[in-house]
Amino acid sequence: MPQILQKIEQIYEQVVRRNPGEAEFHQAVKEVIETLAPVLRKYPQYAEHKIIERICEPERQIIFRVPWQDDRGEVQINRGFRVQFNSALGPYKGGIRFHPSVYLGIVKFLGFEQIFKNALTGLPIGGAKGGADFDPKGRSDDEVMRFCQSFMTELYRHLGEYTDVPAGDIGVGSREIGYMFGQYKRMTNRYESGVLTGKNPHWGGALVRREATGYGSVYFVDEMLKVRGQSFEGKVSIVSGSGNVAIYTIEKIQQLGGKVVACSDSGGVIYHKSGINLETLKRLKEVERRRVADYAEEHRDAQYIPGGNIWEIPCQVAMPSATQNELDGASARRLVANGCIAVGEGANMPTTPEGVRVFLEAGIAYGPGKAANAGGVATSALEMQQNASRDAWTFEYTERRLHEIMKEIHRSCYEMAAEFGSPGNYVIGANIVSFIRVAEAMVAFGVI
Ligand code: NAP
């Protein structure tokens, strides 16, 4: 075993050397490969085939210029990315993020996570991620359209329903997907519905896709709670963020009888002791594209804390649903001290490595993002199925499928963790289940 650990350490050092300055990517790689020693011991063929080394190297990385004109006629230049990380299990699949913080290291961390998340769904999809350092906030619809058209004018040549199928992520919702799909259709002269997911249900989108990541995360936490003889009923929860994932996380918690007392955006935190009013939040965020600060204007008993730390608010269930590294060691300790018993990551890698250690040492139920938020991409794969068969499923049927998938992801992670001697550790369970699935396909395909 010490030899295997040493080998893994060497692989990690090589990743850091070959990908300088990409801290988030290094963090994501470390978090996965440091749990794989027992797998290499049980299946030495994976080491012979250099599966870990190969998985850490993207199959293809595309970086491109995105020029566009703003409403004043001024030319703007952004940088676009698509990292096609691994296609062992199916066409590349993963969202597109528009946020000023996007650079290659962010796209690679997200693409790397996506390989394992997609494998966990049990559906035939490989891993990828894309984006641009474009900030849609404060931009007019026309500006967003021109940007999306320029972005797709380059990206389209790398996509296809059997090649690479993007979806939304931070800053990319159904408006942006619509503009990108329109440009793809125009440039290819093909109505290839299955080339993008997260489409509006009026033109090929799946019902439940909008809700899927949030609902799925809550289903995953519900399963973790059930193992402990608990449920959401009557429990106080907090949900960071107020975007797509956060809103539908709040909705499902409320449907299951829980109370959500706080949410946030990058400006601050809303604390509403009697429970977040979802109708107000949806209108502010989905229709009017405003800030959570405005929520307190409409609900006088709610408190707005500018720049506040949401994790200081006492709760039993915490659902980080905004962005990476938003929950550090100190915040994790605060949550545990305040009586938090479960954490489900709607966002990707929202908890820092120190925060994860705190949760695992405290023995609370901790659902890492690649398992807990896999419902979004799983429902994207269900959208692809509907597009391929020219079919449209009902909301109820699609949600039932999502629920079954989340239960199955939970079951497989839970059982694998126990099999490898770490019962209740979903980090180990999720990493090992997904790694084995990808590794088996890679071994079968030979050295490619
Ligand atoms: P979204 O609709 O754009 O919402 C993002 C939310 O997070 C907003 O409230 C935003 O606040 C906040 N946020 C973003 N960057 C932040 C930062 N640096 N500091 C503080 N708050 C920040 O995006 P989303 O689709 O809900 O995605 C949220 C997370 O879930 C991301 O980690 C994403 O990768 C992950 N995820 C999404 C999906 C999906 O289906 N959409 C699937 C799996 C995982 P502002 O408006 O102030 O920026």
Short mmCIF file of C-alpha atoms in Angstrom, two decimals, residues 74-371:
data_model
loop_
_atom_site.label_atom_id
_atom_site.label_comp_id
_atom_site.label_asym_id
_atom_site.label_seq_id
_atom_site.Cartn_x
_atom_site.Cartn_y
_atom_site.Cartn_z
CA GLU A 74 -17.99 49.02 -28.90
CA VAL A 75 -16.12 45.82 -29.72
CA GLN A 76 -15.65 43.45 -26.75
CA ILE A 77 -13.34 40.45 -26.62
CA ASN A 78 -13.88 37.44 -24.38
CA ARG A 79 -12.21 34.06 -24.16
CA GLY A 80 -14.18 30.86 -24.73
CA PHE A 81 -13.30 27.34 -23.56
CA ARG A 82 -14.43 23.79 -24.08
CA VAL A 83 -12.55 20.99 -22.39
CA GLN A 84 -13.58 17.58 -23.75
CA PHE A 85 -12.24 15.54 -20.90
CA ASN A 86 -13.25 11.93 -21.30
CA SER A 87 -15.52 10.07 -23.72
CA ALA A 88 -15.09 6.51 -22.43
CA LEU A 89 -18.77 6.17 -21.48
CA GLY A 90 -20.46 8.29 -24.14
CA PRO A 91 -20.43 11.63 -25.97
CA TYR A 92 -18.87 14.50 -24.00
CA LYS A 93 -21.47 16.07 -21.74
CA GLY A 94 -21.26 19.02 -19.35
CA GLY A 95 -22.42 22.58 -18.88
CA ILE A 96 -21.24 25.96 -20.08
CA ARG A 97 -20.46 28.67 -17.52
CA PHE A 98 -20.48 32.41 -18.21
CA HIS A 99 -18.79 34.21 -15.31
CA PRO A 100 -15.88 36.65 -15.10
CA SER A 101 -13.92 34.15 -12.97
CA VAL A 102 -13.83 31.53 -15.77
CA TYR A 103 -10.35 30.50 -16.92
CA LEU A 104 -8.85 27.21 -18.03
CA GLY A 105 -8.32 25.92 -14.46
CA ILE A 106 -12.01 26.35 -13.58
CA VAL A 107 -13.18 24.65 -16.77
CA LYS A 108 -10.77 21.76 -16.20
CA PHE A 109 -11.84 21.24 -12.59
CA LEU A 110 -15.47 21.20 -13.64
CA GLY A 111 -14.77 18.90 -16.59
CA PHE A 112 -12.81 16.50 -14.42
CA GLU A 113 -15.62 16.34 -11.83
CA GLN A 114 -18.09 15.84 -14.64
CA ILE A 115 -16.44 12.59 -15.79
CA PHE A 116 -17.19 10.96 -12.44
CA LYS A 117 -20.55 12.59 -11.90
CA ASN A 118 -21.76 11.42 -15.30
CA ALA A 119 -20.49 7.91 -14.65
CA LEU A 120 -22.45 7.83 -11.38
CA THR A 121 -25.73 8.43 -13.22
CA GLY A 122 -25.33 5.06 -14.95
CA LEU A 123 -26.24 6.75 -18.26
CA PRO A 124 -24.05 6.74 -21.39
CA ILE A 125 -22.37 10.15 -21.14
CA GLY A 126 -18.73 11.23 -21.07
CA GLY A 127 -17.38 14.30 -19.25
CA ALA A 128 -16.72 17.85 -20.48
CA LYS A 129 -17.19 21.47 -19.48
CA GLY A 130 -17.04 24.84 -21.18
CA GLY A 131 -17.52 28.51 -20.65
CA ALA A 132 -16.31 32.04 -21.09
CA ASP A 133 -15.12 34.91 -18.93
CA PHE A 134 -18.21 36.84 -20.01
CA ASP A 135 -20.48 38.38 -17.37
CA PRO A 136 -24.12 38.38 -18.45
CA LYS A 137 -25.06 40.40 -15.35
CA GLY A 138 -26.22 43.89 -16.34
CA ARG A 139 -26.11 43.06 -20.08
CA SER A 140 -29.17 43.60 -22.28
CA ASP A 141 -30.90 40.67 -23.99
CA ASP A 142 -29.45 41.87 -27.31
CA GLU A 143 -25.92 41.87 -25.92
CA VAL A 144 -26.36 38.39 -24.47
CA MET A 145 -27.69 37.21 -27.84
CA ARG A 146 -24.76 38.65 -29.77
CA PHE A 147 -22.31 37.12 -27.33
CA CYS A 148 -23.97 33.67 -27.49
CA GLN A 149 -24.03 33.79 -31.30
CA SER A 150 -20.34 34.63 -31.47
CA PHE A 151 -19.50 31.95 -28.90
CA MET A 152 -21.41 29.31 -30.89
CA THR A 153 -19.93 30.45 -34.21
CA GLU A 154 -16.68 28.86 -33.09
CA LEU A 155 -17.95 26.13 -30.79
CA TYR A 156 -20.44 24.55 -33.22
CA ARG A 157 -17.72 22.72 -35.17
CA HIS A 158 -16.77 20.74 -32.05
CA LEU A 159 -20.32 19.70 -31.10
CA GLY A 160 -22.86 17.13 -32.22
CA GLU A 161 -25.37 14.83 -30.58
CA TYR A 162 -22.90 11.93 -30.86
CA THR A 163 -19.84 14.11 -30.14
CA ASP A 164 -20.36 16.71 -27.47
CA VAL A 165 -23.59 17.94 -25.88
CA PRO A 166 -23.31 21.07 -23.68
CA ALA A 167 -25.89 22.37 -21.18
CA GLY A 168 -26.21 25.34 -18.81
CA ASP A 169 -24.32 26.22 -15.64
CA ILE A 170 -23.65 29.48 -13.78
CA GLY A 171 -24.78 32.39 -15.97
CA VAL A 172 -26.25 30.10 -18.63
CA GLY A 173 -29.98 29.47 -18.38
CA SER A 174 -32.68 28.76 -20.94
CA ARG A 175 -32.28 32.24 -22.53
CA GLU A 176 -28.61 31.60 -23.33
CA ILE A 177 -29.28 28.00 -24.40
CA GLY A 178 -31.95 29.34 -26.78
CA TYR A 179 -29.57 31.79 -28.45
CA MET A 180 -26.85 29.15 -28.74
CA PHE A 181 -29.22 26.53 -30.15
CA GLY A 182 -30.56 29.07 -32.66
CA GLN A 183 -27.08 29.84 -33.91
CA TYR A 184 -26.11 26.15 -34.07
CA LYS A 185 -29.24 25.40 -36.11
CA ARG A 186 -28.53 28.28 -38.44
CA MET A 187 -24.90 27.37 -39.03
CA THR A 188 -25.42 23.64 -39.54
CA ASN A 189 -28.81 23.79 -41.25
CA ARG A 190 -29.83 20.92 -38.96
CA TYR A 191 -32.55 20.80 -36.31
CA GLU A 192 -30.38 18.63 -34.13
CA SER A 193 -32.31 18.85 -30.86
CA GLY A 194 -29.96 16.54 -28.98
CA VAL A 195 -26.94 18.82 -29.39
CA LEU A 196 -27.75 20.99 -26.37
CA THR A 197 -29.76 20.26 -23.24
CA GLY A 198 -31.57 22.61 -20.90
CA LYS A 199 -33.70 23.75 -23.83
CA ASN A 200 -37.12 25.26 -23.28
CA PRO A 201 -39.78 22.48 -23.27
CA HIS A 202 -41.60 24.32 -26.09
CA TRP A 203 -38.80 23.44 -28.52
CA GLY A 204 -37.29 20.14 -27.47
CA GLY A 205 -36.43 20.63 -23.82
CA ALA A 206 -37.33 18.15 -21.13
CA LEU A 207 -39.80 18.92 -18.39
CA VAL A 208 -38.03 18.77 -14.99
CA ARG A 209 -34.62 19.75 -16.45
CA ARG A 210 -34.95 23.19 -14.87
CA GLU A 211 -35.80 21.67 -11.50
CA ALA A 212 -33.54 18.61 -11.78
CA THR A 213 -30.31 19.61 -10.04
CA GLY A 214 -32.06 21.12 -7.03
CA TYR A 215 -34.69 18.40 -6.73
CA GLY A 216 -32.04 15.72 -7.21
CA SER A 217 -29.80 17.14 -4.47
CA VAL A 218 -32.70 17.11 -2.05
CA TYR A 219 -33.57 13.53 -2.99
CA PHE A 220 -29.96 12.54 -2.35
CA VAL A 221 -29.93 14.19 1.09
CA ASP A 222 -33.31 12.61 1.83
CA GLU A 223 -31.75 9.19 1.21
CA MET A 224 -28.80 10.04 3.49
CA LEU A 225 -31.24 11.15 6.19
CA LYS A 226 -33.33 7.99 5.79
CA VAL A 227 -30.26 5.84 6.49
CA ARG A 228 -30.07 7.68 9.81
CA GLY A 229 -33.78 7.31 10.52
CA GLN A 230 -34.41 11.00 9.76
CA SER A 231 -36.22 13.14 7.17
CA PHE A 232 -36.57 16.77 6.04
CA GLU A 233 -39.92 17.04 7.81
CA GLY A 234 -39.80 19.84 10.39
CA LYS A 235 -36.08 20.48 9.91
CA VAL A 236 -34.49 23.89 9.35
CA SER A 237 -32.34 24.16 6.22
CA ILE A 238 -30.19 26.81 4.60
CA VAL A 239 -29.40 27.00 0.88
CA SER A 240 -26.63 29.21 -0.46
CA GLY A 241 -27.08 30.97 -3.79
CA SER A 242 -30.36 31.99 -5.38
CA GLY A 243 -29.88 30.73 -8.92
CA ASN A 244 -31.26 27.72 -10.73
CA VAL A 245 -29.95 25.08 -8.32
CA ALA A 246 -30.78 27.01 -5.14
CA ILE A 247 -34.35 27.88 -6.14
CA TYR A 248 -35.37 24.29 -6.93
CA THR A 249 -33.53 22.97 -3.88
CA ILE A 250 -35.67 25.28 -1.76
CA GLU A 251 -38.82 24.22 -3.61
CA LYS A 252 -38.26 20.49 -3.03
CA ILE A 253 -37.27 20.92 0.63
CA GLN A 254 -40.50 22.83 1.19
CA GLN A 255 -42.48 20.10 -0.61
CA LEU A 256 -40.94 17.53 1.73
CA GLY A 257 -42.04 19.50 4.80
CA GLY A 258 -38.75 21.24 5.61
CA LYS A 259 -38.25 24.94 6.29
CA VAL A 260 -35.58 26.96 4.44
CA VAL A 261 -34.62 30.06 6.42
CA ALA A 262 -31.75 31.51 4.35
CA CYS A 263 -30.39 31.96 0.82
CA SER A 264 -27.86 34.32 -0.75
CA ASP A 265 -26.13 35.77 -3.79
CA SER A 266 -22.65 37.18 -4.22
CA GLY A 267 -23.82 40.43 -2.57
CA GLY A 268 -25.15 39.06 0.70
CA VAL A 269 -27.46 36.79 2.68
CA ILE A 270 -31.20 36.77 3.32
CA TYR A 271 -32.28 35.39 6.68
CA HIS A 272 -36.03 34.85 6.92
CA LYS A 273 -36.81 33.02 10.12
CA SER A 274 -40.40 32.19 9.22
CA GLY A 275 -39.24 30.62 5.93
CA ILE A 276 -38.16 31.89 2.51
CA ASN A 277 -41.11 32.91 0.32
CA LEU A 278 -40.38 31.07 -2.89
CA GLU A 279 -42.86 33.01 -5.00
CA THR A 280 -41.04 36.26 -4.25
CA LEU A 281 -37.61 34.71 -4.79
CA LYS A 282 -38.58 33.20 -8.15
CA ARG A 283 -40.04 36.47 -9.40
CA LEU A 284 -37.01 38.50 -8.30
CA LYS A 285 -34.46 36.09 -9.74
CA GLU A 286 -36.12 34.33 -12.67
CA VAL A 287 -38.31 37.11 -14.07
CA GLU A 288 -36.90 40.44 -12.94
CA ARG A 289 -33.21 39.36 -12.69
CA ARG A 290 -32.72 41.35 -9.47
CA ARG A 291 -30.64 40.85 -6.27
CA VAL A 292 -31.62 39.06 -3.06
CA ALA A 293 -31.21 42.40 -1.24
CA ASP A 294 -34.54 43.39 -2.81
CA TYR A 295 -36.24 40.43 -1.08
CA ALA A 296 -35.94 42.21 2.29
CA GLU A 297 -37.73 45.23 0.81
CA GLU A 298 -40.77 43.05 0.21
CA HIS A 299 -40.64 40.99 3.41
CA ARG A 300 -40.11 43.31 6.34
CA ASP A 301 -39.53 40.45 8.82
CA ALA A 302 -36.60 39.19 6.68
CA GLN A 303 -33.09 40.42 7.31
CA TYR A 304 -30.53 41.23 4.59
CA ILE A 305 -26.90 40.82 5.68
CA PRO A 306 -24.61 42.47 3.09
CA GLY A 307 -21.47 40.37 2.55
CA GLY A 308 -22.67 37.97 5.28
CA ASN A 309 -21.62 34.37 5.82
CA ILE A 310 -24.69 32.17 5.39
CA TRP A 311 -23.04 29.24 7.21
CA GLU A 312 -23.25 31.11 10.53
CA ILE A 313 -27.02 30.69 10.54
CA PRO A 314 -28.02 27.68 12.67
CA CYS A 315 -29.59 24.81 10.71
CA GLN A 316 -29.90 21.04 10.62
CA VAL A 317 -29.38 20.69 6.86
CA ALA A 318 -27.02 22.81 4.74
CA MET A 319 -27.17 22.83 0.93
CA PRO A 320 -24.28 24.80 -0.63
CA SER A 321 -25.67 25.65 -4.07
CA ALA A 322 -23.73 28.70 -5.32
CA THR A 323 -20.12 28.13 -6.33
CA GLN A 324 -16.78 26.42 -5.67
CA ASN A 325 -14.95 26.83 -2.33
CA GLU A 326 -17.77 28.82 -0.74
CA LEU A 327 -17.69 26.79 2.50
CA ASP A 328 -14.34 26.67 4.32
CA GLY A 329 -13.07 24.86 7.42
CA ALA A 330 -14.19 27.57 9.85
CA SER A 331 -17.69 27.64 8.34
CA ALA A 332 -17.86 23.84 8.46
CA ARG A 333 -16.92 23.87 12.17
CA ARG A 334 -19.59 26.50 12.78
CA LEU A 335 -22.24 24.40 11.05
CA VAL A 336 -21.34 21.30 13.06
CA ALA A 337 -21.28 23.26 16.33
CA ASN A 338 -24.73 24.67 15.49
CA GLY A 339 -26.17 21.16 15.15
CA CYS A 340 -26.04 20.56 11.39
CA ILE A 341 -26.54 16.84 10.67
CA ALA A 342 -26.45 16.76 6.86
CA VAL A 343 -24.77 18.62 4.00
CA GLY A 344 -25.70 18.11 0.34
CA GLU A 345 -23.68 19.86 -2.33
CA GLY A 346 -25.86 21.31 -5.08
CA ALA A 347 -22.84 23.27 -6.33
CA ASN A 348 -19.62 21.78 -7.68
CA MET A 349 -16.82 21.51 -5.08
CA PRO A 350 -18.37 24.17 -2.79
CA THR A 351 -16.61 22.82 0.31
CA THR A 352 -12.86 23.31 0.72
CA PRO A 353 -10.74 20.22 1.53
CA GLU A 354 -10.51 21.36 5.16
CA GLY A 355 -14.29 21.78 5.31
CA VAL A 356 -14.77 18.25 3.95
CA ARG A 357 -12.41 16.89 6.64
CA VAL A 358 -14.44 18.64 9.35
CA PHE A 359 -17.68 17.06 8.11
CA LEU A 360 -16.18 13.58 7.79
CA GLU A 361 -14.53 13.74 11.22
CA ALA A 362 -17.76 14.96 12.80
CA GLY A 363 -19.52 11.95 11.25
CA ILE A 364 -22.36 13.99 9.78
CA ALA A 365 -23.98 12.92 6.50
CA TYR A 366 -21.97 14.62 3.75
CA GLY A 367 -23.03 14.25 0.10
CA PRO A 368 -20.29 15.46 -2.28
CA GLY A 369 -21.38 17.38 -5.38
CA LYS A 370 -20.49 14.73 -7.92
CA ALA A 371 -23.10 12.47 -6.32
#
